[in-house]
mmCIF file of C-alpha atoms in Angstrom:
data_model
loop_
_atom_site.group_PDB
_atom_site.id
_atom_site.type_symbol
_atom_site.label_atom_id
_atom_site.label_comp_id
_atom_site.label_asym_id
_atom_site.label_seq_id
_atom_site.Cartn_x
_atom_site.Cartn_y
_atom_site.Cartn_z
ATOM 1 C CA UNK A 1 -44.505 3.695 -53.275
ATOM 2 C CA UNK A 2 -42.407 6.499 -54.180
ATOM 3 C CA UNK A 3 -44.731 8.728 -54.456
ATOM 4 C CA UNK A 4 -46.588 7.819 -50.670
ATOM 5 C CA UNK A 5 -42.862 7.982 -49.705
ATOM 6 C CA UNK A 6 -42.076 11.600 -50.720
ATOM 7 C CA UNK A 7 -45.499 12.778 -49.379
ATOM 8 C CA UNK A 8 -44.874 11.206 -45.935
ATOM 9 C CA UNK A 9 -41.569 13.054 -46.031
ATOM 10 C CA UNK A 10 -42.981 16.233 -46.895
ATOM 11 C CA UNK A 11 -45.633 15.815 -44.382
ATOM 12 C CA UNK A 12 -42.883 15.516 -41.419
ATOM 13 C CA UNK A 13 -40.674 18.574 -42.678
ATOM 14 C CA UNK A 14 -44.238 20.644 -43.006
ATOM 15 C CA UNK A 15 -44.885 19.554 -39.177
ATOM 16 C CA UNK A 16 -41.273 20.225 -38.191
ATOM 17 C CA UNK A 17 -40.790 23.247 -39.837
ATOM 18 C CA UNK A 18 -43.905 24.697 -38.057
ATOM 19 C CA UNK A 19 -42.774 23.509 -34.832
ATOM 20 C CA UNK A 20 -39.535 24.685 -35.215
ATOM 21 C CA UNK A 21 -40.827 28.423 -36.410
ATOM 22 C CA UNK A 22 -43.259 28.997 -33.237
ATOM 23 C CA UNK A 23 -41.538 30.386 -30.280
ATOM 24 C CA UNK A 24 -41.933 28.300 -27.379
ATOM 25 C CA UNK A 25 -45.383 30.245 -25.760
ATOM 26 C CA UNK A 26 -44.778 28.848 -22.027
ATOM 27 C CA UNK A 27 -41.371 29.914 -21.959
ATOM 28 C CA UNK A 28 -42.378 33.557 -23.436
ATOM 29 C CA UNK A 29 -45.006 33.442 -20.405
ATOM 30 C CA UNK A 30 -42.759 32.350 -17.890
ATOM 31 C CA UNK A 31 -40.350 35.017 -18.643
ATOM 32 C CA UNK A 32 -43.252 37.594 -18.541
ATOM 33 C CA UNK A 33 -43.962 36.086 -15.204
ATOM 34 C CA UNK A 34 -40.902 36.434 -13.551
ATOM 35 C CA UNK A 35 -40.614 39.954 -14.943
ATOM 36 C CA UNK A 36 -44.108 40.881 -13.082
ATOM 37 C CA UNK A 37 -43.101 39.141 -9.997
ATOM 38 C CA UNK A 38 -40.013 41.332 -9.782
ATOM 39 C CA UNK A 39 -42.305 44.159 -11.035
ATOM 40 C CA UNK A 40 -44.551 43.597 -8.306
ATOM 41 C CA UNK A 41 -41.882 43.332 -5.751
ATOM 42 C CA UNK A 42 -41.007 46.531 -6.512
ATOM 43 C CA UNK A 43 -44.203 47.846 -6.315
ATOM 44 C CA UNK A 44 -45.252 46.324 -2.842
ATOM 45 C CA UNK A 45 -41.501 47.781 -2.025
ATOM 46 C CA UNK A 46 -42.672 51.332 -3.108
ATOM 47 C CA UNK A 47 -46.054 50.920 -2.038
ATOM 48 C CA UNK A 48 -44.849 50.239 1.502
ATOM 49 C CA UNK A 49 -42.514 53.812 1.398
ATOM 50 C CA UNK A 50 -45.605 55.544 0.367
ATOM 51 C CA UNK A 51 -47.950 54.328 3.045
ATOM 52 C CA UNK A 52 -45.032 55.723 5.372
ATOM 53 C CA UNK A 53 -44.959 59.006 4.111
ATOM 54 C CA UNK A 54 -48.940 59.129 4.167
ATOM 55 C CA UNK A 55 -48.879 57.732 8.407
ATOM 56 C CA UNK A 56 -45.906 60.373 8.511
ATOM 57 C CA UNK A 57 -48.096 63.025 7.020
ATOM 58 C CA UNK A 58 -50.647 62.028 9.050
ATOM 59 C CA UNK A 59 -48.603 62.059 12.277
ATOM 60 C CA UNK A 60 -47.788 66.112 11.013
ATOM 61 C CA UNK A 61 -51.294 67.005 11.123
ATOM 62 C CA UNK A 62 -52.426 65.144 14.024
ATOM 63 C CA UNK A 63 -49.089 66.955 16.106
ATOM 64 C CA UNK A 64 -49.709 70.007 14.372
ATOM 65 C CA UNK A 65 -53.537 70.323 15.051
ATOM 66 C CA UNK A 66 -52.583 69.527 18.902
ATOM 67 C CA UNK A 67 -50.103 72.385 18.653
ATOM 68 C CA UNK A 68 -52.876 74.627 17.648
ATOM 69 C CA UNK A 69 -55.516 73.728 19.950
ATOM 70 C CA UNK A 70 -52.320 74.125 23.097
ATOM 71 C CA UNK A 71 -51.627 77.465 22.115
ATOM 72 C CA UNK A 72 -55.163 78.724 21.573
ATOM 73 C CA UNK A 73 -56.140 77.704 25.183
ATOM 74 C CA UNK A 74 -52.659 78.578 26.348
ATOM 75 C CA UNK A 75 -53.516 82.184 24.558
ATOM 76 C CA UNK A 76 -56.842 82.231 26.149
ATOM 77 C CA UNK A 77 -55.180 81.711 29.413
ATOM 78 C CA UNK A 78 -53.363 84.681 29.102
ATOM 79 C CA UNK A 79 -55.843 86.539 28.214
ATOM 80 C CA UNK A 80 -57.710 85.494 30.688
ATOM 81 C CA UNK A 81 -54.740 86.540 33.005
ATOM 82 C CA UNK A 82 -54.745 90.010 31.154
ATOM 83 C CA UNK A 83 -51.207 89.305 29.834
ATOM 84 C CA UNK A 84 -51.887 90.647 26.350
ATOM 85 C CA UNK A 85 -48.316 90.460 25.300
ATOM 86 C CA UNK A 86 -47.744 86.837 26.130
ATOM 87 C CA UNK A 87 -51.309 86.181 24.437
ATOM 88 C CA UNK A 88 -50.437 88.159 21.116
ATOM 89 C CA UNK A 89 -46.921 85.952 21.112
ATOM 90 C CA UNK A 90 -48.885 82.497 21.577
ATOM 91 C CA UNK A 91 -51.520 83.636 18.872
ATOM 92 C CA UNK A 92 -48.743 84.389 16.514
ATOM 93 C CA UNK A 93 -47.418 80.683 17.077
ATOM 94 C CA UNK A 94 -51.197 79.795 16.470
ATOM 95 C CA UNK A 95 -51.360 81.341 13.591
ATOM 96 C CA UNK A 96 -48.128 80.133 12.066
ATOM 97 C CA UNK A 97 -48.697 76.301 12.835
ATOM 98 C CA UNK A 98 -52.291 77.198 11.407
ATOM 99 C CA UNK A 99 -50.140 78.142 8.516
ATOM 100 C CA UNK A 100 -48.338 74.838 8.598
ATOM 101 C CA UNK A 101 -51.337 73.209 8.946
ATOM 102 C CA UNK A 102 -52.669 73.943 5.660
ATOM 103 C CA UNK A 103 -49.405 72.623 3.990
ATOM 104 C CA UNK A 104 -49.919 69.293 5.731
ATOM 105 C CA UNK A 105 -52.867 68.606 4.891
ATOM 106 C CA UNK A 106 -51.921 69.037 1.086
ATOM 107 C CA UNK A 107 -49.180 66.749 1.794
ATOM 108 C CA UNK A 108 -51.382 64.614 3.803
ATOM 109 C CA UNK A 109 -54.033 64.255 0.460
ATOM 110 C CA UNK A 110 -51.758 63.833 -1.951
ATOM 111 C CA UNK A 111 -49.646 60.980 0.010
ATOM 112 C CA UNK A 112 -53.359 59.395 0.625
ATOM 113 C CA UNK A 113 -53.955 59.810 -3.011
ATOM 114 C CA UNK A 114 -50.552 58.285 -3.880
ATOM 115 C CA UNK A 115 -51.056 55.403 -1.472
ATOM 116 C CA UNK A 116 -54.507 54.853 -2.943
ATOM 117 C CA UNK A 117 -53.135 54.642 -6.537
ATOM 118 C CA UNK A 118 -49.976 52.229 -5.754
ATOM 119 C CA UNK A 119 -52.662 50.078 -3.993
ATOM 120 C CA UNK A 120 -54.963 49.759 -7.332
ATOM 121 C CA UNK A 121 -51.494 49.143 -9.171
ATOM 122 C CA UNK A 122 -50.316 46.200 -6.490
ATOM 123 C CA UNK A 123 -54.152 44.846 -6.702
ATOM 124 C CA UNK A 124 -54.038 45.161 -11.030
ATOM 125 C CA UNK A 125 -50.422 43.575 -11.000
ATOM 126 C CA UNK A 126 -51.251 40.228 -8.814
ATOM 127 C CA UNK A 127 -54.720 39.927 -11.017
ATOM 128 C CA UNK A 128 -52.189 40.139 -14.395
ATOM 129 C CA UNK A 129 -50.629 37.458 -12.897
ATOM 130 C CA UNK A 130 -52.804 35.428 -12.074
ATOM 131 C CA UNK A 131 -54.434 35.811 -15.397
ATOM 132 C CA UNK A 132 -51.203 34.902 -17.148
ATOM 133 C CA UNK A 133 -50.444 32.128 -15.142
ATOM 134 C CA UNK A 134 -53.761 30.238 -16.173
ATOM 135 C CA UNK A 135 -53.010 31.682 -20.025
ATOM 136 C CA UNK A 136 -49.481 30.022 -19.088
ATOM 137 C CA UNK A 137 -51.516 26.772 -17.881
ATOM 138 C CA UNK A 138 -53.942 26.512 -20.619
ATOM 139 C CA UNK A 139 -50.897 27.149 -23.369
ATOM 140 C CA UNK A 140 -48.554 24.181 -22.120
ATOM 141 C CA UNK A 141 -51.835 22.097 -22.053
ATOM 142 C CA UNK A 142 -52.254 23.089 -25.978
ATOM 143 C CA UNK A 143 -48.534 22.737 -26.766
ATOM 144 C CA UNK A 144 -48.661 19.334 -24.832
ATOM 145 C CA UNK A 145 -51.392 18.501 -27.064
ATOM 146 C CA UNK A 146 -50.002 19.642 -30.057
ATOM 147 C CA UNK A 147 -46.694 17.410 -29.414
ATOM 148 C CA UNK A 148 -49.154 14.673 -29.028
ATOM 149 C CA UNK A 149 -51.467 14.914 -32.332
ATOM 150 C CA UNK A 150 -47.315 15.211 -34.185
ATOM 151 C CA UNK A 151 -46.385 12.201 -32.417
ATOM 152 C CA UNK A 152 -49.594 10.518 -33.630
ATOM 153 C CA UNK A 153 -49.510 11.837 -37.097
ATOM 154 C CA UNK A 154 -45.525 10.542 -37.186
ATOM 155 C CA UNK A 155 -47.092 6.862 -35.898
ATOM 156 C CA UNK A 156 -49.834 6.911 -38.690
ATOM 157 C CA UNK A 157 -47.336 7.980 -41.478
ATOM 158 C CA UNK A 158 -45.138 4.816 -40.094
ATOM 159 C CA UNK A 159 -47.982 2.784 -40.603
ATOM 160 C CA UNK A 160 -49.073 3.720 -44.385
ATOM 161 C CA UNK A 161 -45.396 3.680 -44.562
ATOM 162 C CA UNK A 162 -45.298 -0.327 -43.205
ATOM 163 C CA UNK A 163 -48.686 -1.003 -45.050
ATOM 164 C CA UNK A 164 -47.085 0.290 -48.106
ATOM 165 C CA UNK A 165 -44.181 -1.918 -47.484
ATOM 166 C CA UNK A 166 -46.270 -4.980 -47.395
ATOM 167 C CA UNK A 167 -48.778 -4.407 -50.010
ATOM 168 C CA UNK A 168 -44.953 -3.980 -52.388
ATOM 169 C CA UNK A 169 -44.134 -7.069 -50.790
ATOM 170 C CA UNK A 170 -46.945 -9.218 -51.373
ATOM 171 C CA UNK A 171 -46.813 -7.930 -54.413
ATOM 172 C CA UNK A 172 -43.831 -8.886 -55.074
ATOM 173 C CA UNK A 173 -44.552 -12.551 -53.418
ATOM 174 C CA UNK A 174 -47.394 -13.150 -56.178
ATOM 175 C CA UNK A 175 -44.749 -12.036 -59.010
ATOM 176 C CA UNK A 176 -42.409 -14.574 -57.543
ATOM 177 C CA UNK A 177 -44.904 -17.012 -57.547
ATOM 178 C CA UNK A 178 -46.465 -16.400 -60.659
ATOM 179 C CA UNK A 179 -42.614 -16.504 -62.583
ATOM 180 C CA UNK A 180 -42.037 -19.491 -60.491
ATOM 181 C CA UNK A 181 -45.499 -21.440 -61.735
ATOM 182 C CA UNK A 182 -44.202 -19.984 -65.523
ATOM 183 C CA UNK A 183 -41.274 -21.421 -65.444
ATOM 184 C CA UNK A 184 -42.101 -25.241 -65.634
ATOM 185 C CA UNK A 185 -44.189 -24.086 -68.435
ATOM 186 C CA UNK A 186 -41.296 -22.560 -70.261
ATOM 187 C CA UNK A 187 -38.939 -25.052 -69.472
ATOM 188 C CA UNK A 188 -41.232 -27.854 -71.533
#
C-alpha cells in the first residue's frame, strides 16, 4: 500500500507541477486581443486622417484644374479681344497653377497610395483578430478539457486509493478471523 500510495502522490505533484508551469494560454490571448483592438482603433483613427488628406488632395486638383481651364478661356478671351497684355498676365497664372498642378497630383498619388495601404493594414488587423479569437476559442476548449482529464485522473487515483484501502482491510478482516478461529485451538 505504501508503495501505490507514494505513486498516487507523485502522480498529483507531476500533474500539478505541469499545470502550475504553463502560462494560462487564454489569458495570454486575451491580452493580445485587447492590445489589437486598441491597435486597430488606432489604425481606423489614422486611416480616417489619411482618407482626409487624400479627398483634400483631391479637392486641390479638382479646384486647381478648374483654375486652369478659367484662365485659359479667360486668356483666349482676351486674345480674342486683342488685349495681349491682359492675355500674357492670365497665361502666366495658367502656367503657374499648371505648375501647382503637377505638385498636387504627387500629393494626390501618394495620399491615394497611403490610404490604400492603411486600408490593407485595417482589413489584415480585423482578420488577425478574428483568427486569434477562434485560436482563443479552441485553447479554453483544450484547457477546459485538460482540467477535466486532471479532475478525472485525481477521481481514479481516489479510487485505487479506496480499493487499496479495502483490499488492506479485508485483508486484515481474514487475519482477524483466522487468529480468532486459532485461538480456541491454542487455548486447549
Amino acid at each position: 500500500m505504501g508503495i501505490l500510495t507514494r505513486f498516487t502522490d507523485i502522480m498529483k505533484s507531476n500533474i500539478n507541477a505541469l499545470l502550475d508551469k504553463c502560462e494560462d494560454p487564454a489569458k495570454m490571448i486575451d491580452q493580445t486581443l485587447r492590445d489589437l483592438r486598441e491597435d486597430l482603433a488606432e489604425v481606423k483613427k489614422e486611416t480616417a486622417n489619411i482618407i482626409a488628406d487624400a479627398k483634400s488632395a483631391d479637392r486641390q486638383v479638382k479646384e486647381c484644374e478648374e483654375e486652369i481651364t478659367k484662365y485659359t478661356t479667360a486668356a483666349q478671351n482676351a486674345l480674342k479681344a486683342g488685349n495681349d497684355d491682359d492675355a500674357r498676365t492670365l497665361i502666366a497664372k495658367k502656367q503657374q497653377y499648371e505648375s501647382n498642378l503637377v505638385s498636387y497630383k504627387k500629393t494626390q498619388e501618394l495620399t491615394h497610395a497611403n490610404a490604400d495601404k492603411m486600408r490593407q493594414m485595417h482589413d489584415k488587423l480585423v482578420n488577425d483578430i478574428e483568427t486569434l479569437e477562434a485560436r482563443r476559442d479552441a485553447i479554453k476548449a483544450t484547457v477546459a478539457s485538460a482540467k477535466l482529464k486532471n479532475i478525472l485522473i485525481k477521481l481514479f487515483l481516489v479510487e485505487i486509493k479506496q480499493n487499496l484501502l479495502w483490499n488492506h482491510l479485508n485483508a486484515m478482516k481474514r487475519k482477524q478471523k483466522k487468529c480468532l478461529m486459532q485461538l480456541p485451538q491454542k487455548l486447549n
